Amino acid sequence: MKLRLLFALCLVQLGWAQQRTCGVDAYMARLMENPVMKQQYMELQEKFEVELRRLVTAQLEARNGQATTAAPNVTIRIPVAVHYPSAATSSTAAVKSCLRSLAQTQVNILNADYNATNTDISNWTNDASFYPGTNTGMMNVQFVIATQNHPAGTGLVNGDMAVTFGTDYLNNADTDTTWAGYMNLVVRNISGGILGYSPLGGQPSAGMTVVIDNNAFGKVMTTAPTTCANYVPQAPYNLGRTLTHELGHFFNLYHTFQACDGANCATSGDRVCDTESTSTPYYNCDPAGAVASNCTGDPQLTMNYMDYVQDVCMYMFTAGQATRMQAHYNVIAAQFTQTALGNEEQLLSQFSIAPNPNKGNFEVQFAGPVTNYSLQVFDAAGRVIVDEENENNAELVRSIQLPSAQKGLYFVTLRTPEGIATKKVIVE
């Protein structure tokens, strides 16, 4: 395997520039000059390649009916910390609350995109005919903003969301071992029109981060306040897909346009065999099948999260990409600190939703008194539909009516001092 990259730094021109660009090679060449980082990267990649071969072999055996044990179907839970270094610690409670909601909205987008529950995944029904042999992929993952056992000195207590203001990742740092073990998202103004960057094959134990520009993080919220000061997603990169793309790099995905495939698609190009081989990024929003690969002449997979199209036009990972991301997660899984997550199982048992499915009207039924909690309902695109704060609560039933509810999948998130739990709701 050619070790060409240590990190993947994606440079994206903001809305007025109309296209993404990438400055990977110069950035990577500089980092690879550090012999310690280079050695760590090479060792991690060796482990990754072994795990990837194991997963691919297991999948082939399962297809051929030769699997000796059933593959586990366990949801991956990843603790997330979000950092706003340019938001002053003295910011008002309203600003901080807005930024926490923005962080949750972005995390909801990740959960939809990485689990293939995003609403626009339905486009594949019509688009798939242009890409025989390619299927959509998902990781079965839940990104959760951490709420427990925060690092010492951060000022956060149990029950607080792991969202920091002004105190962390100052001076443009991209790592902080204080937050080792978390999936760290840093939101700040990035000079030169850069929209975001991430390590290729990231290491949580090193406190590595994914950095996103403050104009490309999350999406405009539907409940007041709809935007937070100086953190306003800008079209055409305003649907939270920049982080979906960058996090793909963290889980060891190359760009789909890395290079034309050689004799072996598993070791050349983007190292994924079910993405169309190409060496040219695509930036616009043409219909599926309309753009020919410069390598094969076949339709380029422009709607893939690892190409460069605008947010509204990217909507899927492939099954091969999902396997590659799973392999990297398996290698780094022990680096994540699970003690940062609340007791989700206990929280899930504290409330139920009925009826489910429903027509947009349902009840949240509590097993016992929950004095202080917040409740949010998100659609599959990560938009906030309902946002409530409840203090000194004595009710065991809370009625919810979704305004102008359309058919589809929704998520009800309950946040208490003990943690966060989410349940799915189907509107028919």
C-alpha positions as semicolon CSV with decimal commas, in nm:
position;residue;x (nm);y (nm);z (nm)
1;M;0,000;0,000;0,000
2;K;0,132;0,342;-0,089
3;L;0,156;0,556;0,224
4;R;0,088;0,889;0,059
5;L;-0,126;1,050;0,327
6;L;-0,112;1,097;0,701
7;F;-0,402;1,333;0,725
8;A;-0,664;1,451;0,477
9;L;-0,705;1,827;0,473
10;C;-0,995;1,927;0,257
11;L;-0,994;2,282;0,135
12;V;-1,331;2,410;0,036
13;Q;-1,417;2,742;-0,117
14;L;-1,715;2,897;0,058
15;G;-2,048;2,958;-0,112
16;W;-1,931;3,251;-0,325
17;A;-1,652;3,037;-0,476
18;Q;-1,901;2,765;-0,575
19;Q;-1,667;2,467;-0,548
20;R;-1,455;2,262;-0,313
21;T;-1,081;2,222;-0,361
22;C;-0,825;2,011;-0,176
23;G;-0,467;2,077;-0,061
24;V;-0,385;1,730;0,067
25;D;-0,035;1,670;-0,067
26;A;0,139;1,982;0,067
27;Y;-0,023;1,945;0,409
28;M;0,055;1,576;0,428
29;A;0,413;1,616;0,313
30;R;0,470;1,857;0,600
31;L;0,322;1,623;0,860
32;M;0,502;1,319;0,726
33;E;0,830;1,495;0,802
34;N;0,760;1,415;1,167
35;P;0,916;1,066;1,208
36;V;0,711;0,983;1,518
37;M;0,378;1,063;1,351
38;K;0,485;0,880;1,036
39;Q;0,573;0,567;1,232
40;Q;0,246;0,576;1,427
41;Y;0,053;0,613;1,106
42;M;0,232;0,322;0,936
43;E;0,177;0,092;1,233
44;L;-0,193;0,181;1,249
45;Q;-0,233;0,123;0,875
46;E;-0,075;-0,221;0,902
47;K;-0,331;-0,317;1,166
48;F;-0,606;-0,167;0,953
49;E;-0,510;-0,372;0,647
50;V;-0,519;-0,694;0,850
51;E;-0,863;-0,609;0,989
52;L;-0,995;-0,505;0,648
53;R;-0,890;-0,838;0,496
54;R;-1,059;-1,018;0,785
55;L;-1,387;-0,833;0,731
56;V;-1,385;-0,883;0,355
57;T;-1,314;-1,255;0,399
58;A;-1,598;-1,287;0,650
59;Q;-1,836;-1,114;0,410
60;L;-1,740;-1,347;0,125
61;E;-1,787;-1,651;0,348
62;A;-2,129;-1,525;0,454
63;R;-2,235;-1,481;0,091
64;N;-2,115;-1,832;0,009
65;G;-2,286;-1,983;0,312
66;Q;-1,954;-2,074;0,472
67;A;-1,969;-1,849;0,779
68;T;-1,924;-2,045;1,101
69;T;-2,064;-1,773;1,330
70;A;-2,319;-1,499;1,278
71;A;-2,179;-1,150;1,233
72;P;-2,253;-0,930;1,536
73;N;-2,513;-0,658;1,488
74;V;-2,407;-0,422;1,762
75;T;-2,457;-0,048;1,734
76;I;-2,129;0,140;1,765
77;R;-2,148;0,427;2,016
78;I;-1,893;0,705;1,977
79;P;-1,851;0,983;2,235
80;V;-1,839;1,326;2,073
81;A;-1,703;1,655;2,208
82;V;-1,766;1,981;2,023
83;H;-1,540;2,281;2,074
84;Y;-1,608;2,646;1,983
85;P;-1,273;2,814;2,063
86;S;-1,380;3,155;1,931
87;A;-1,703;3,163;2,132
88;A;-1,605;3,344;2,451
89;T;-1,656;3,174;2,783
90;S;-1,844;3,489;2,882
91;S;-2,102;3,436;2,606
92;T;-2,461;3,463;2,719
93;A;-2,658;3,157;2,821
94;A;-2,872;3,206;2,509
95;V;-2,569;3,195;2,277
96;K;-2,429;2,886;2,448
97;S;-2,767;2,714;2,432
98;C;-2,790;2,796;2,062
99;L;-2,444;2,653;1,995
100;R;-2,526;2,335;2,188
101;S;-2,837;2,294;1,974
102;L;-2,631;2,353;1,661
103;A;-2,388;2,084;1,773
104;Q;-2,672;1,838;1,833
105;T;-2,821;1,920;1,493
106;Q;-2,487;1,839;1,326
107;V;-2,454;1,514;1,521
108;N;-2,805;1,417;1,409
109;I;-2,699;1,473;1,048
110;L;-2,400;1,243;1,103
111;N;-2,621;0,973;1,251
112;A;-2,859;0,994;0,955
113;D;-2,583;0,994;0,691
114;Y;-2,375;0,716;0,847
115;N;-2,678;0,494;0,903
116;A;-2,831;0,561;0,560
117;T;-3,148;0,700;0,719
118;N;-3,108;1,042;0,554
119;T;-3,419;1,139;0,360
120;D;-3,237;1,184;0,028
121;I;-3,104;0,827;0,034
122;S;-3,433;0,746;-0,142
123;N;-3,280;0,900;-0,456
124;W;-3,079;0,580;-0,493
125;T;-3,395;0,394;-0,595
126;N;-3,382;0,570;-0,931
127;D;-3,009;0,640;-0,949
128;A;-2,889;0,283;-0,882
129;S;-2,954;0,173;-1,241
130;F;-2,654;0,380;-1,355
131;Y;-2,419;0,198;-1,115
132;P;-2,455;-0,181;-1,143
133;G;-2,273;-0,367;-0,866
134;T;-2,287;-0,072;-0,626
135;N;-2,503;-0,070;-0,313
136;T;-2,546;0,192;-0,045
137;G;-2,361;0,132;0,283
138;M;-2,411;0,210;0,650
139;M;-2,204;0,170;0,967
140;N;-2,471;0,105;1,233
141;V;-2,321;0,380;1,446
142;Q;-2,452;0,630;1,697
143;F;-2,255;0,947;1,754
144;V;-2,343;1,081;2,099
145;I;-2,237;1,411;2,254
146;A;-2,073;1,297;2,579
147;T;-2,235;1,387;2,911
148;Q;-2,039;1,204;3,181
149;N;-1,692;1,193;3,339
150;H;-1,558;1,494;3,154
151;P;-1,182;1,568;3,160
152;A;-1,060;1,750;3,469
153;G;-1,021;2,124;3,438
154;T;-1,284;2,172;3,167
155;G;-1,546;2,313;3,404
156;L;-1,802;2,056;3,293
157;V;-1,994;1,841;3,540
158;N;-2,192;1,521;3,493
159;G;-2,501;1,593;3,288
160;D;-2,337;1,875;3,092
161;M;-2,296;1,824;2,720
162;A;-1,932;1,801;2,612
163;V;-1,944;2,138;2,437
164;T;-1,673;2,389;2,522
165;F;-1,643;2,762;2,464
166;G;-1,320;2,953;2,424
167;T;-1,099;2,739;2,644
168;D;-0,992;2,447;2,424
169;Y;-0,803;2,410;2,098
170;L;-0,678;2,768;2,103
171;N;-0,410;2,900;1,867
172;N;-0,534;2,675;1,585
173;A;-0,418;2,353;1,750
174;D;-0,551;2,034;1,591
175;T;-0,483;1,797;1,879
176;D;-0,531;1,814;2,254
177;T;-0,458;1,514;2,473
178;T;-0,688;1,658;2,740
179;W;-0,970;1,531;2,518
180;A;-0,808;1,201;2,421
181;G;-1,068;0,929;2,372
182;Y;-1,334;1,153;2,218
183;M;-1,441;1,220;1,862
184;N;-1,342;1,586;1,877
185;L;-1,510;1,837;1,647
186;V;-1,354;2,183;1,644
187;V;-1,556;2,466;1,490
188;R;-1,367;2,782;1,406
189;N;-1,297;3,029;1,128
190;I;-1,045;2,873;0,891
191;S;-0,852;3,118;0,677
192;G;-0,812;3,092;0,300
193;G;-1,159;2,958;0,226
194;I;-1,084;2,618;0,379
195;L;-1,404;2,445;0,486
196;G;-1,261;2,160;0,692
197;Y;-0,994;1,898;0,741
198;S;-0,943;1,570;0,919
199;P;-0,681;1,303;0,980
200;L;-0,685;1,011;0,740
201;G;-0,716;0,719;0,974
202;G;-0,755;0,925;1,292
203;Q;-0,642;0,828;1,642
204;P;-0,874;0,930;1,929
205;S;-0,604;0,840;2,184
206;A;-0,394;1,128;2,050
207;G;-0,675;1,381;2,091
208;M;-0,700;1,426;1,714
209;T;-0,974;1,647;1,577
210;V;-1,190;1,711;1,277
211;V;-1,188;2,085;1,213
212;I;-1,484;2,252;1,042
213;D;-1,523;2,614;0,938
214;N;-1,784;2,806;1,136
215;N;-1,978;2,869;0,813
216;A;-2,009;2,499;0,726
217;F;-2,101;2,336;1,056
218;G;-2,453;2,199;1,092
219;K;-2,750;2,356;0,920
220;V;-2,988;2,642;0,985
221;M;-3,227;2,532;1,260
222;T;-3,604;2,552;1,227
223;T;-3,675;2,666;1,582
224;A;-3,576;3,003;1,727
225;P;-3,303;3,106;1,734
226;T;-3,248;2,965;1,387
227;T;-2,883;3,072;1,375
228;C;-2,609;3,140;1,630
229;A;-2,393;3,452;1,609
230;N;-2,093;3,398;1,375
231;Y;-2,190;3,033;1,320
232;V;-2,417;3,043;1,017
233;P;-2,405;2,759;0,760
234;Q;-2,358;2,912;0,413
235;A;-2,498;2,773;0,087
236;P;-2,412;2,560;-0,103
237;Y;-2,235;2,382;0,185
238;N;-2,503;2,436;0,448
239;L;-2,649;2,090;0,511
240;G;-2,380;1,951;0,741
241;R;-2,228;1,728;0,473
242;T;-1,880;1,880;0,509
243;L;-1,844;1,697;0,840
244;T;-1,988;1,379;0,688
245;H;-1,712;1,401;0,425
246;E;-1,433;1,486;0,668
247;L;-1,530;1,215;0,914
248;G;-1,507;0,969;0,625
249;H;-1,137;1,059;0,611
250;F;-1,107;1,004;0,986
251;F;-1,236;0,650;0,926
252;N;-0,975;0,597;0,652
253;L;-1,166;0,681;0,334
254;Y;-0,986;0,843;0,045
255;H;-1,159;1,069;-0,204
256;T;-1,345;0,876;-0,471
257;F;-1,135;1,066;-0,727
258;Q;-0,803;0,965;-0,568
259;A;-0,676;0,815;-0,895
260;C;-0,773;0,576;-1,170
261;D;-0,777;0,217;-1,046
262;G;-0,483;0,002;-1,140
263;A;-0,483;-0,375;-1,178
264;N;-0,628;-0,418;-0,828
265;C;-0,905;-0,180;-0,719
266;A;-0,851;-0,283;-0,355
267;T;-0,498;-0,144;-0,351
268;S;-0,519;0,143;-0,601
269;G;-0,738;0,445;-0,664
270;D;-0,951;0,504;-0,356
271;R;-0,896;0,138;-0,247
272;V;-1,271;0,067;-0,272
273;C;-1,398;-0,157;-0,550
274;D;-1,761;-0,048;-0,565
275;T;-1,691;0,321;-0,631
276;E;-1,642;0,418;-0,994
277;S;-1,276;0,474;-1,076
278;T;-1,195;0,839;-1,151
279;S;-0,918;1,091;-1,096
280;T;-1,130;1,404;-1,139
281;P;-1,350;1,555;-0,867
282;Y;-1,693;1,681;-0,953
283;Y;-1,837;2,000;-0,807
284;N;-2,186;2,062;-0,940
285;C;-2,531;1,905;-0,915
286;D;-2,601;1,720;-1,238
287;P;-2,840;1,423;-1,252
288;A;-2,714;1,075;-1,177
289;G;-2,536;0,917;-1,472
290;A;-2,472;1,250;-1,644
291;V;-2,101;1,276;-1,563
292;A;-1,861;1,031;-1,726
293;S;-1,552;0,909;-1,539
294;N;-1,230;1,020;-1,705
295;C;-1,088;0,675;-1,623
296;T;-1,357;0,439;-1,753
297;G;-1,617;0,646;-1,936
298;D;-1,883;0,501;-1,709
299;P;-2,099;0,728;-1,489
300;Q;-1,907;0,887;-1,200
301;L;-2,055;0,831;-0,854
302;T;-2,102;1,203;-0,798
303;M;-2,356;1,168;-0,517
304;N;-2,099;0,996;-0,296
305;Y;-2,001;1,175;0,025
306;M;-1,634;1,148;-0,070
307;D;-1,664;1,344;-0,394
308;Y;-1,680;1,725;-0,406
309;V;-2,037;1,805;-0,506
310;Q;-2,249;2,053;-0,314
311;D;-2,419;1,937;0,005
312;V;-2,764;1,901;-0,148
313;C;-2,632;1,658;-0,412
314;M;-2,431;1,413;-0,198
315;Y;-2,628;1,148;-0,013
316;M;-2,454;0,809;0,016
317;F;-2,160;0,588;0,106
318;T;-2,114;0,257;-0,072
319;A;-2,111;-0,082;0,098
320;G;-1,737;-0,107;0,028
321;Q;-1,672;0,227;0,192
322;A;-1,875;0,120;0,496
323;T;-1,662;-0,194;0,529
324;R;-1,345;0,012;0,512
325;M;-1,473;0,251;0,781
326;Q;-1,580;-0,041;0,998
327;A;-1,232;-0,190;0,972
328;H;-1,070;0,132;1,090
329;Y;-1,318;0,167;1,375
330;N;-1,244;-0,190;1,487
331;V;-0,874;-0,100;1,508
332;I;-0,928;0,218;1,710
333;A;-1,240;0,117;1,909
334;A;-1,050;0,071;2,235
335;Q;-0,919;0,428;2,204
336;F;-1,267;0,574;2,262
337;T;-1,363;0,634;2,624
338;Q;-1,706;0,481;2,679
339;T;-1,724;0,618;3,035
340;A;-1,800;0,958;2,880
341;L;-2,141;0,835;2,769
342;G;-2,446;0,837;2,993
343;N;-2,632;0,522;3,090
344;E;-2,837;0,506;2,774
345;E;-2,998;0,172;2,849
346;Q;-3,133;0,302;3,178
347;L;-3,260;0,620;3,015
348;L;-3,425;0,428;2,734
349;S;-3,622;0,231;2,991
350;Q;-3,746;0,555;3,148
351;F;-3,967;0,659;2,858
352;S;-4,174;0,513;2,576
353;I;-4,350;0,657;2,272
354;A;-4,709;0,577;2,180
355;P;-4,858;0,533;1,935
356;N;-4,566;0,444;1,713
357;P;-4,615;0,456;1,414
358;N;-4,847;0,760;1,425
359;K;-4,977;1,051;1,217
360;G;-4,755;1,314;1,378
361;N;-4,925;1,318;1,718
362;F;-4,788;1,100;1,996
363;E;-4,717;1,086;2,367
364;V;-4,387;1,054;2,549
365;Q;-4,474;0,837;2,849
366;F;-4,237;0,835;3,147
367;A;-4,196;0,532;3,372
368;G;-4,139;0,762;3,670
369;P;-4,093;1,132;3,747
370;V;-3,817;1,303;3,550
371;T;-3,786;1,641;3,716
372;N;-3,552;1,822;3,477
373;Y;-3,514;1,724;3,113
374;S;-3,500;1,859;2,761
375;L;-3,679;1,695;2,472
376;Q;-3,605;1,742;2,106
377;V;-3,753;1,588;1,793
378;F;-3,546;1,578;1,475
379;D;-3,636;1,468;1,128
380;A;-3,410;1,233;0,931
381;A;-3,226;1,531;0,780
382;G;-3,126;1,653;1,128
383;R;-3,366;1,948;1,142
384;V;-3,502;2,037;1,485
385;I;-3,881;2,001;1,476
386;V;-3,955;2,028;1,849
387;D;-3,729;2,174;2,118
388;E;-3,847;2,185;2,481
389;E;-3,688;2,251;2,820
390;N;-3,876;2,120;3,124
391;E;-3,785;2,206;3,482
392;N;-3,958;2,096;3,805
393;N;-4,164;1,859;3,595
394;A;-4,422;1,633;3,762
395;E;-4,598;1,498;3,451
396;L;-4,568;1,135;3,347
397;V;-4,707;1,199;2,999
398;R;-4,600;1,467;2,754
399;S;-4,808;1,514;2,436
400;I;-4,617;1,602;2,121
401;Q;-4,761;1,733;1,797
402;L;-4,524;1,762;1,503
403;P;-4,604;2,074;1,300
404;S;-4,680;1,993;0,936
405;A;-4,545;1,641;0,985
406;Q;-4,461;1,453;0,668
407;K;-4,430;1,078;0,641
408;G;-4,094;0,946;0,740
409;L;-3,850;0,869;1,021
410;Y;-3,804;1,102;1,320
411;F;-3,588;1,089;1,632
412;V;-3,696;1,179;1,987
413;T;-3,399;1,272;2,208
414;L;-3,437;1,291;2,586
415;R;-3,161;1,465;2,777
416;T;-3,143;1,445;3,157
417;P;-2,863;1,506;3,410
418;E;-2,786;1,133;3,376
419;G;-2,726;1,140;3,002
420;I;-2,893;1,130;2,660
421;A;-3,114;0,869;2,494
422;T;-3,281;0,863;2,153
423;K;-3,574;0,666;2,016
424;K;-3,710;0,645;1,665
425;V;-4,062;0,754;1,565
426;I;-4,233;0,668;1,236
427;V;-4,493;0,902;1,090
428;E;-4,722;0,732;0,843
